[in-house]
CSV table of C-alpha atoms and ligand atoms in Angstrom, one decimal:
chain,number,residue,atom,x,y,z
A,1,UNK,CA,-23.6,0.6,22.9
A,2,UNK,CA,-20.6,-1.6,21.1
A,3,UNK,CA,-17.6,-0.5,20.4
A,4,UNK,CA,-17.0,0.4,16.9
A,5,UNK,CA,-13.7,-0.7,15.7
A,6,UNK,CA,-12.1,0.8,13.1
A,7,UNK,CA,-10.7,-2.4,11.3
A,8,UNK,CA,-12.5,-5.9,12.3
A,9,UNK,CA,-10.0,-8.7,11.9
A,10,UNK,CA,-12.5,-10.7,14.3
A,11,UNK,CA,-15.6,-11.1,12.4
A,12,UNK,CA,-13.5,-12.0,9.5
A,13,UNK,CA,-11.9,-15.1,11.6
A,14,UNK,CA,-15.2,-16.0,12.6
A,15,UNK,CA,-16.2,-16.4,8.8
A,16,UNK,CA,-13.1,-18.9,7.9
A,17,UNK,CA,-14.0,-20.6,11.0
A,18,UNK,CA,-11.7,-23.0,11.6
A,19,UNK,CA,-9.5,-22.9,8.7
A,20,UNK,CA,-6.9,-20.8,9.6
A,21,UNK,CA,-5.8,-22.9,12.6
A,22,UNK,CA,-6.0,-26.2,10.3
A,23,UNK,CA,-3.9,-24.5,8.2
A,24,UNK,CA,-1.9,-23.2,10.9
A,25,UNK,CA,-1.6,-26.6,12.3
A,26,UNK,CA,-0.4,-28.3,9.2
A,27,UNK,CA,2.8,-26.0,9.3
A,28,UNK,CA,3.4,-27.1,12.6
A,29,UNK,CA,2.9,-31.0,11.3
A,30,UNK,CA,5.3,-30.7,8.6
A,31,UNK,CA,7.7,-28.0,10.8
A,32,UNK,CA,9.2,-26.1,6.9
A,33,UNK,CA,8.5,-23.1,8.9
A,34,UNK,CA,10.3,-20.9,7.0
A,35,UNK,CA,10.1,-21.3,2.9
A,36,UNK,CA,7.6,-24.1,3.4
A,37,UNK,CA,6.0,-25.4,0.8
A,38,UNK,CA,2.5,-22.9,1.5
A,39,UNK,CA,5.3,-20.3,0.1
A,40,UNK,CA,5.2,-21.8,-3.5
A,41,UNK,CA,1.5,-22.1,-3.2
A,42,UNK,CA,1.0,-18.9,-2.2
A,43,UNK,CA,3.2,-17.2,-4.8
A,44,UNK,CA,1.1,-19.0,-8.0
A,45,UNK,CA,-1.9,-17.9,-6.1
A,46,UNK,CA,-0.8,-14.3,-6.0
A,47,UNK,CA,0.1,-14.3,-9.3
A,48,UNK,CA,-2.9,-15.8,-10.3
A,49,UNK,CA,-4.9,-13.0,-8.5
A,50,UNK,CA,-3.5,-9.8,-10.2
A,51,UNK,CA,-2.4,-11.8,-13.4
A,52,UNK,CA,0.7,-11.3,-13.0
A,53,UNK,CA,4.0,-13.6,-14.6
A,54,UNK,CA,5.5,-13.9,-10.8
A,55,UNK,CA,5.0,-12.9,-7.2
A,56,UNK,CA,7.5,-13.4,-5.1
A,57,UNK,CA,6.9,-13.5,-1.0
A,58,UNK,CA,8.8,-11.9,1.6
A,59,UNK,CA,9.0,-10.2,5.0
A,60,UNK,CA,7.1,-7.0,4.5
A,61,UNK,CA,5.8,-4.5,2.3
A,62,UNK,CA,9.2,-2.2,2.9
A,63,UNK,CA,11.3,-5.3,1.8
A,64,UNK,CA,9.2,-5.6,-0.8
A,65,UNK,CA,10.4,-2.0,-2.3
A,66,UNK,CA,13.5,-2.7,-0.7
A,67,UNK,CA,14.3,-5.7,-3.1
A,68,UNK,CA,13.7,-4.3,-6.0
A,69,UNK,CA,15.7,-1.1,-5.7
A,70,UNK,CA,18.6,-3.7,-5.0
A,71,UNK,CA,17.6,-5.7,-8.1
A,72,UNK,CA,17.9,-2.3,-10.0
A,73,UNK,CA,21.3,-1.6,-8.5
A,74,UNK,CA,20.8,1.8,-7.2
A,75,UNK,CA,23.0,3.1,-4.9
A,76,UNK,CA,24.9,6.6,-4.0
A,77,UNK,CA,24.7,9.6,-6.4
A,78,UNK,CA,20.9,8.3,-7.8
A,79,UNK,CA,17.9,9.9,-7.5
A,80,UNK,CA,14.3,8.0,-6.9
A,81,UNK,CA,11.1,9.9,-7.0
A,82,UNK,CA,8.4,9.4,-4.7
A,83,UNK,CA,5.7,11.4,-3.3
A,84,UNK,CA,5.5,13.0,0.0
A,85,UNK,CA,2.5,12.2,1.1
A,86,UNK,CA,2.4,8.5,2.2
A,87,UNK,CA,3.9,6.3,4.7
A,88,UNK,CA,7.0,7.0,5.5
A,89,UNK,CA,8.2,3.4,4.2
A,90,UNK,CA,7.8,4.2,0.7
A,91,UNK,CA,11.2,6.8,0.7
A,92,UNK,CA,12.7,4.8,4.0
A,93,UNK,CA,13.7,2.1,1.1
A,94,UNK,CA,15.4,3.9,-1.6
A,95,UNK,CA,17.3,5.8,1.7
A,96,UNK,CA,18.1,1.7,2.8
A,97,UNK,CA,19.1,0.9,-0.5
A,98,UNK,CA,22.0,3.8,-0.5
A,99,UNK,CA,19.6,6.2,-3.0
A,100,UNK,CA,17.7,9.6,-2.4
A,101,UNK,CA,14.4,10.1,-2.4
A,102,UNK,CA,13.3,13.1,-3.9
A,103,UNK,CA,9.7,14.6,-2.9
A,104,UNK,CA,7.2,15.7,-5.4
A,105,UNK,CA,3.4,16.9,-5.3
A,106,UNK,CA,0.5,14.9,-5.1
A,107,UNK,CA,-3.0,15.4,-6.5
A,108,UNK,CA,-5.7,17.0,-4.8
A,109,UNK,CA,-8.2,14.7,-5.9
A,110,UNK,CA,-7.0,11.5,-5.9
A,111,UNK,CA,-4.1,12.0,-3.0
A,112,UNK,CA,-1.3,9.8,-5.8
A,113,UNK,CA,1.8,11.2,-7.4
A,114,UNK,CA,1.2,14.6,-9.7
A,115,UNK,CA,3.0,13.9,-12.8
A,116,UNK,CA,3.5,17.9,-13.6
A,117,UNK,CA,5.3,17.7,-10.5
A,118,UNK,CA,7.4,14.5,-11.2
A,119,UNK,CA,8.4,16.1,-14.6
A,120,UNK,CA,9.7,19.0,-12.8
A,121,UNK,CA,11.8,16.8,-10.7
A,122,UNK,CA,13.2,14.9,-13.0
A,123,UNK,CA,14.1,18.0,-15.1
A,124,UNK,CA,16.2,19.7,-12.3
A,125,UNK,CA,17.5,17.2,-10.2
A,126,UNK,CA,21.0,17.0,-12.0
A,127,UNK,CA,21.1,20.1,-10.8
A,128,UNK,CA,21.3,18.8,-7.3
A,129,UNK,CA,23.9,16.6,-8.3
A,130,UNK,CA,21.9,13.3,-9.0
A,131,UNK,CA,21.2,11.3,-11.5
A,132,UNK,CA,17.4,9.9,-12.0
A,133,UNK,CA,17.0,6.5,-11.7
A,134,UNK,CA,13.4,5.9,-10.9
A,135,UNK,CA,9.9,6.1,-9.7
A,136,UNK,CA,8.0,4.4,-6.4
A,137,UNK,CA,4.4,5.4,-7.5
A,138,UNK,CA,2.4,5.1,-4.4
A,139,UNK,CA,-1.4,3.9,-4.8
A,140,UNK,CA,-3.0,5.6,-1.9
A,141,UNK,CA,-5.7,4.4,0.1
A,142,UNK,CA,-6.1,1.7,-1.9
A,143,UNK,CA,-6.5,3.6,-5.5
A,144,UNK,CA,-4.1,3.2,-8.4
A,145,UNK,CA,-2.3,6.0,-9.9
A,146,UNK,CA,-2.5,7.3,-13.3
A,147,UNK,CA,-0.1,4.6,-14.4
A,148,UNK,CA,-0.6,5.7,-18.1
A,149,UNK,CA,0.7,9.4,-17.3
A,150,UNK,CA,3.3,7.5,-15.1
A,151,UNK,CA,4.6,5.2,-17.5
A,152,UNK,CA,4.7,7.2,-20.0
A,153,UNK,CA,7.2,9.8,-18.2
A,154,UNK,CA,9.5,6.8,-17.1
A,155,UNK,CA,9.5,5.8,-20.5
A,156,UNK,CA,10.8,9.4,-22.0
A,157,UNK,CA,13.6,9.4,-19.1
A,158,UNK,CA,14.7,6.0,-19.1
A,159,UNK,CA,13.7,5.4,-15.2
A,160,UNK,CA,12.2,2.2,-13.6
A,161,UNK,CA,8.9,2.1,-11.7
A,162,UNK,CA,8.2,0.6,-8.6
A,163,UNK,CA,4.2,0.4,-7.7
A,164,UNK,CA,4.0,1.0,-3.9
A,165,UNK,CA,1.0,-1.2,-3.8
A,166,UNK,CA,0.9,-2.0,0.2
A,167,UNK,CA,-2.6,-0.4,-0.2
A,168,UNK,CA,-4.1,-1.2,-2.8
A,169,UNK,CA,-3.3,-5.1,-3.6
A,170,UNK,CA,-7.1,-6.4,-5.4
A,171,UNK,CA,-7.3,-2.5,-6.9
A,172,UNK,CA,-7.2,-2.9,-10.6
A,173,UNK,CA,-6.8,-0.1,-13.4
A,174,UNK,CA,-7.9,0.0,-16.9
A,175,UNK,CA,-9.2,-3.5,-16.5
A,176,UNK,CA,-5.4,-4.2,-15.3
A,177,UNK,CA,-4.7,-5.8,-11.9
A,178,UNK,CA,-2.3,-3.8,-9.7
A,179,UNK,CA,0.4,-6.1,-10.2
A,180,UNK,CA,0.5,-6.8,-13.6
A,181,UNK,CA,1.2,-2.9,-14.5
A,182,UNK,CA,4.6,-2.2,-13.4
A,183,UNK,CA,8.2,-3.5,-13.7
A,184,UNK,CA,7.7,-3.9,-10.0
A,185,UNK,CA,4.4,-4.3,-7.6
A,186,UNK,CA,5.4,-4.0,-3.9
A,187,UNK,CA,2.6,-4.7,-1.7
A,188,UNK,CA,2.2,-5.3,2.4
A,189,UNK,CA,-0.1,-8.0,4.2
A,190,UNK,CA,0.7,-5.8,7.7
A,191,UNK,CA,-2.6,-7.1,9.3
A,192,UNK,CA,-4.4,-4.3,8.4
A,193,UNK,CA,-4.0,-4.4,4.9
A,194,UNK,CA,-6.6,-5.1,2.5
A,195,UNK,CA,-5.3,-8.6,2.7
A,196,UNK,CA,-3.3,-9.1,5.5
A,197,UNK,CA,-1.9,-11.9,7.6
A,198,UNK,CA,-1.4,-11.8,11.4
A,199,UNK,CA,2.7,-10.9,11.6
A,200,UNK,CA,4.2,-9.0,9.0
A,201,UNK,CA,4.9,-10.3,5.4
A,202,UNK,CA,4.8,-8.9,1.8
A,203,UNK,CA,5.3,-9.6,-1.7
A,204,UNK,CA,6.9,-8.0,-5.1
A,205,UNK,CA,5.6,-8.6,-8.5
A,206,UNK,CA,6.9,-8.1,-11.7
A,207,UNK,CA,7.1,-9.5,-15.6
A,208,UNK,CA,10.4,-10.3,-15.5
A,209,UNK,CA,12.3,-13.8,-15.2
A,210,UNK,CA,15.7,-12.5,-14.7
A,211,UNK,CA,14.6,-9.8,-12.0
A,212,UNK,CA,12.8,-12.5,-10.2
A,213,UNK,CA,15.8,-14.5,-10.1
A,214,UNK,CA,17.9,-11.6,-8.5
A,215,UNK,CA,15.3,-10.8,-6.3
A,216,UNK,CA,15.2,-14.2,-5.3
A,217,UNK,CA,18.8,-14.1,-4.4
A,218,UNK,CA,18.6,-10.9,-2.3
A,219,UNK,CA,15.4,-12.3,-0.4
A,220,UNK,CA,18.4,-15.0,0.9
A,221,UNK,CA,21.2,-12.8,1.6
A,222,UNK,CA,22.5,-12.7,-2.0
A,223,UNK,CA,22.9,-16.5,-2.8
A,224,UNK,CA,24.2,-18.2,-5.6
A,225,UNK,CA,23.5,-22.0,-6.2
A,226,UNK,CA,23.1,-23.1,-2.7
A,227,UNK,CA,22.9,-20.5,0.4
A,228,UNK,CA,26.8,-20.4,1.4
A,229,UNK,CA,27.5,-19.0,-1.4
A,230,UNK,CA,26.7,-15.4,-1.5
A,231,UNK,CA,26.9,-13.9,-5.0
A,232,UNK,CA,25.7,-10.1,-4.0
A,233,UNK,CA,24.7,-8.1,-0.9
A,234,UNK,CA,21.1,-9.6,-0.2
A,235,UNK,CA,19.0,-9.4,3.0
A,236,UNK,CA,16.5,-11.5,5.2
A,237,UNK,CA,13.6,-10.7,3.5
A,238,UNK,CA,11.8,-14.2,3.7
A,239,UNK,CA,8.2,-15.2,4.5
A,240,UNK,CA,7.1,-17.2,7.2
A,241,UNK,CA,5.1,-20.3,6.3
A,242,UNK,CA,2.5,-19.6,9.0
A,243,UNK,CA,2.3,-16.1,7.7
A,244,UNK,CA,1.3,-18.1,4.3
A,245,UNK,CA,-0.9,-20.2,5.8
A,246,UNK,CA,-2.9,-18.0,7.0
A,247,UNK,CA,-2.8,-15.6,3.3
A,248,UNK,CA,-4.1,-18.6,1.4
A,249,UNK,CA,-7.3,-18.9,3.6
A,250,UNK,CA,-7.9,-15.3,3.7
A,251,UNK,CA,-7.5,-15.3,-0.4
A,252,UNK,CA,-10.2,-17.7,-0.8
A,253,UNK,CA,-12.8,-14.5,0.5
A,254,UNK,CA,-10.8,-11.5,-0.9
A,255,UNK,CA,-12.7,-10.7,-4.2
A,256,UNK,CA,-16.1,-11.1,-2.0
A,257,UNK,CA,-14.4,-8.8,0.7
A,258,UNK,CA,-13.0,-6.2,-2.1
A,259,UNK,CA,-16.5,-5.8,-3.4
A,260,UNK,CA,-17.9,-5.2,0.3
A,261,UNK,CA,-15.2,-2.5,1.0
A,262,UNK,CA,-16.4,-1.1,-2.4
A,263,UNK,CA,-20.0,-1.0,-1.4
A,264,UNK,CA,-19.4,0.2,1.9
A,265,UNK,CA,-16.9,3.3,0.8
A,266,UNK,CA,-20.1,3.8,-2.2
A,267,UNK,CA,-22.6,4.1,1.0
A,268,UNK,CA,-20.4,6.2,2.6
A,269,UNK,CA,-20.0,8.9,-0.6
A,270,UNK,CA,-24.1,8.9,-1.0
A,271,UNK,CA,-24.2,9.2,3.1
A,272,UNK,CA,-21.3,12.6,3.6
A,273,UNK,CA,-21.2,13.8,0.3
A,274,UNK,CA,-23.5,16.9,1.2
A,275,UNK,CA,-21.2,17.7,4.6
A,276,UNK,CA,-17.5,16.6,3.6
A,277,UNK,CA,-14.7,16.2,0.7
A,278,UNK,CA,-15.3,12.6,-0.3
A,279,UNK,CA,-13.0,10.4,-1.9
A,280,UNK,CA,-12.5,10.8,-5.8
A,281,UNK,CA,-12.0,7.3,-7.8
A,282,UNK,CA,-11.4,7.9,-11.3
A,283,UNK,CA,-13.4,6.7,-14.0
A,284,UNK,CA,-11.6,2.8,-14.9
A,285,UNK,CA,-10.5,2.2,-11.9
A,286,UNK,CA,-11.6,-0.2,-8.9
A,287,UNK,CA,-10.1,1.0,-5.3
A,288,UNK,CA,-8.9,-1.5,-2.7
A,289,UNK,CA,-10.4,0.5,-0.1
A,290,UNK,CA,-7.4,0.5,2.3
A,291,UNK,CA,-8.7,3.5,3.6
A,292,UNK,CA,-12.2,6.2,3.3
A,293,UNK,CA,-10.8,9.3,3.7
A,294,UNK,CA,-12.0,12.4,3.9
A,295,UNK,CA,-10.8,16.3,3.2
A,296,UNK,CA,-12.8,18.7,6.1
A,297,UNK,CA,-12.2,22.1,7.4
A,298,UNK,CA,-11.2,22.6,10.8
A,299,UNK,CA,-10.0,18.9,11.3
A,300,UNK,CA,-8.3,18.6,14.8
A,301,UNK,CA,-11.1,19.8,15.8
A,302,UNK,CA,-13.5,17.4,13.7
A,303,UNK,CA,-11.3,14.6,14.2
A,304,UNK,CA,-11.7,15.6,18.3
A,305,UNK,CA,-15.7,15.5,17.9
A,306,UNK,CA,-16.3,12.2,16.5
A,307,UNK,CA,-13.9,10.7,19.1
A,308,UNK,CA,-15.7,12.0,21.9
A,309,UNK,CA,-18.7,10.2,20.5
A,310,UNK,CA,-16.7,7.0,20.9
A,311,UNK,CA,-16.1,6.4,16.9
A,312,UNK,CA,-12.9,5.6,16.1
A,313,UNK,CA,-11.2,8.3,13.3
A,314,UNK,CA,-7.5,8.2,12.2
A,315,UNK,CA,-5.1,10.8,10.2
A,316,UNK,CA,-3.2,9.3,7.7
A,317,UNK,CA,-1.1,11.4,6.9
A,318,UNK,CA,-0.2,14.3,9.7
A,319,UNK,CA,3.1,15.3,8.4
A,320,UNK,CA,4.2,15.0,4.4
A,321,UNK,CA,7.6,13.1,4.6
A,322,UNK,CA,10.0,16.2,3.3
A,323,UNK,CA,8.9,17.8,6.7
A,324,UNK,CA,9.7,14.8,8.9
A,325,UNK,CA,12.9,15.3,10.9
A,326,UNK,CA,14.8,12.3,9.6
A,327,UNK,CA,14.1,13.4,5.8
A,328,UNK,CA,13.9,17.0,5.7
A,329,UNK,CA,17.3,17.3,4.4
A,330,UNK,CA,16.5,15.3,1.2
A,331,UNK,CA,15.5,17.4,-1.6
A,332,UNK,CA,12.2,18.7,-2.8
A,333,UNK,CA,11.1,19.8,-6.4
A,334,UNK,CA,11.0,23.3,-6.5
A,335,UNK,CA,7.5,25.0,-6.1
A,336,UNK,CA,7.3,22.9,-2.8
A,337,UNK,CA,4.8,20.2,-1.8
A,338,UNK,CA,1.9,22.5,-1.2
A,339,UNK,CA,-1.1,20.2,-1.9
A,340,UNK,CA,0.8,17.6,0.5
A,341,UNK,CA,0.9,20.1,3.0
A,342,UNK,CA,-2.7,20.9,2.2
A,343,UNK,CA,-3.6,17.6,2.5
A,344,UNK,CA,-2.1,16.9,5.8
A,345,UNK,CA,-4.1,19.5,7.6
A,346,UNK,CA,-7.8,17.9,5.8
A,347,UNK,CA,-7.6,14.5,5.8
A,348,UNK,CA,-9.4,11.8,8.5
A,349,UNK,CA,-10.2,8.3,7.8
A,350,UNK,CA,-13.1,6.4,8.7
A,351,UNK,CA,-13.1,3.1,9.7
A,352,UNK,CA,-13.2,0.6,7.0
A,353,UNK,CA,-13.0,-3.2,6.6
A,354,UNK,CA,-15.4,-5.7,4.8
A,355,UNK,CA,-17.7,-6.1,7.8
A,356,UNK,CA,-19.4,-2.5,8.4
A,357,UNK,CA,-23.1,-3.5,8.3
A,358,UNK,CA,-25.5,-0.4,7.8
A,359,UNK,CA,-26.9,0.3,11.3
A,360,UNK,CA,-23.1,0.3,12.7
A,361,UNK,CA,-22.4,2.9,9.1
A,362,UNK,CA,-25.2,5.2,10.2
A,363,UNK,CA,-23.8,5.3,13.5
A,364,UNK,CA,-20.6,6.2,12.0
A,365,UNK,CA,-22.0,9.1,9.2
A,366,UNK,CA,-23.9,10.2,12.2
A,367,UNK,CA,-21.2,11.2,14.7
A,368,UNK,CA,-19.3,12.7,11.5
A,369,UNK,CA,-22.5,15.1,10.7
A,370,UNK,CA,-22.8,16.4,14.3
A,371,UNK,CA,-18.9,16.9,14.9
A,372,UNK,CA,-18.7,19.0,11.4
A,373,UNK,CA,-22.1,20.9,12.6
B,1,LIG,C1,2.0,3.0,1.1
B,1,LIG,C2,3.0,1.8,2.0
B,1,LIG,N1,4.2,1.7,1.7
B,1,LIG,C3,4.7,0.5,2.3
B,1,LIG,C4,4.7,-0.1,3.4
B,1,LIG,C5,5.6,-0.9,4.3
B,1,LIG,O1,4.6,-2.0,4.8
B,1,LIG,P1,5.1,-2.6,5.9
B,1,LIG,O2,4.5,-2.2,7.2
B,1,LIG,O3,4.4,-4.5,5.7
B,1,LIG,O4,6.5,-2.8,5.9
B,1,LIG,C6,2.7,0.8,3.8
B,1,LIG,C7,2.3,0.0,5.4
B,1,LIG,O5,1.9,0.6,6.4
B,1,LIG,C8,2.2,1.5,2.8
B,1,LIG,O6,1.3,2.1,3.9
């Protein structure tokens, strides 16, 4: 029996035929390897795709979080609220910008930031000697957060919102595409993401021309009117032309791939709803399904039994960020993060990509059922 890939990039590559090679060849011909003409074309198409005013390509999803934080001038003594159940980069960017991440809990059904826990953390943060400045709301596994609740809390407390959409580009909420909703939206084009390139890459979306101009300067070492005038502290946050060329080709089939992910996720739900807690997608939300994640009892045992049947399975994330060695000295909301802790013992993700055929999906489902017993 053939091996089942967790993510299948080869089938996607075959589908695009020679288009990717041709696009890369064009970059080799014109030789503008960094910030070549593909960048502006990609930025226009990305902004159009998600109905954002502005898109800015950049070096990674991590830098896509860092640059808005730098544009907001966060620093020592500033608190930025972030869920503890996420990939480390969501909090890492806050520390790199010189501010303090304050960990809050998540909701047990969507795995996204809990508005109640966020409110508690905002109220008490000044007693930790910190000034509340912003929120990084993470669309975990592809599903947008409850933006209505989070944006209302932000407005009430005069906080900026950076949507960490590393896993959710292509999703939508209440008829709005991710990228068009918050002050800033950061995404990642890491190869395994719903829209991925063949290396590192990312993008920031914003509705503000002023913030865009600041972030464009930060992207190139804080440049002013030319690259040897440095008006602020910046980074090397540029995107390579070859990655943009690859993304332009993949973007042409992205909508179709998103529909396929949704169909596959719904079929998993149907087939697995009687044996495990299947993912919950809230009303008026379209997930990009970066991951298909179940909650099960005796998770580690179940994972081992699935792997024994040659089916790949992954655990995102086994340790909440507030308990990671590198992050345990940063503050956590009072009352702690019990939901993050419970989830880190219960979750497991199954293969998810747009090219899973029904036979393969049946094999995966059978392996899960057998493992759960
Ligand atoms: C939620 C989240 N935020 C940020 C990132 C960082 O993206 P990148 O790996 O492109 O730096 C990732 C990537 O895995 C992610 O999943």
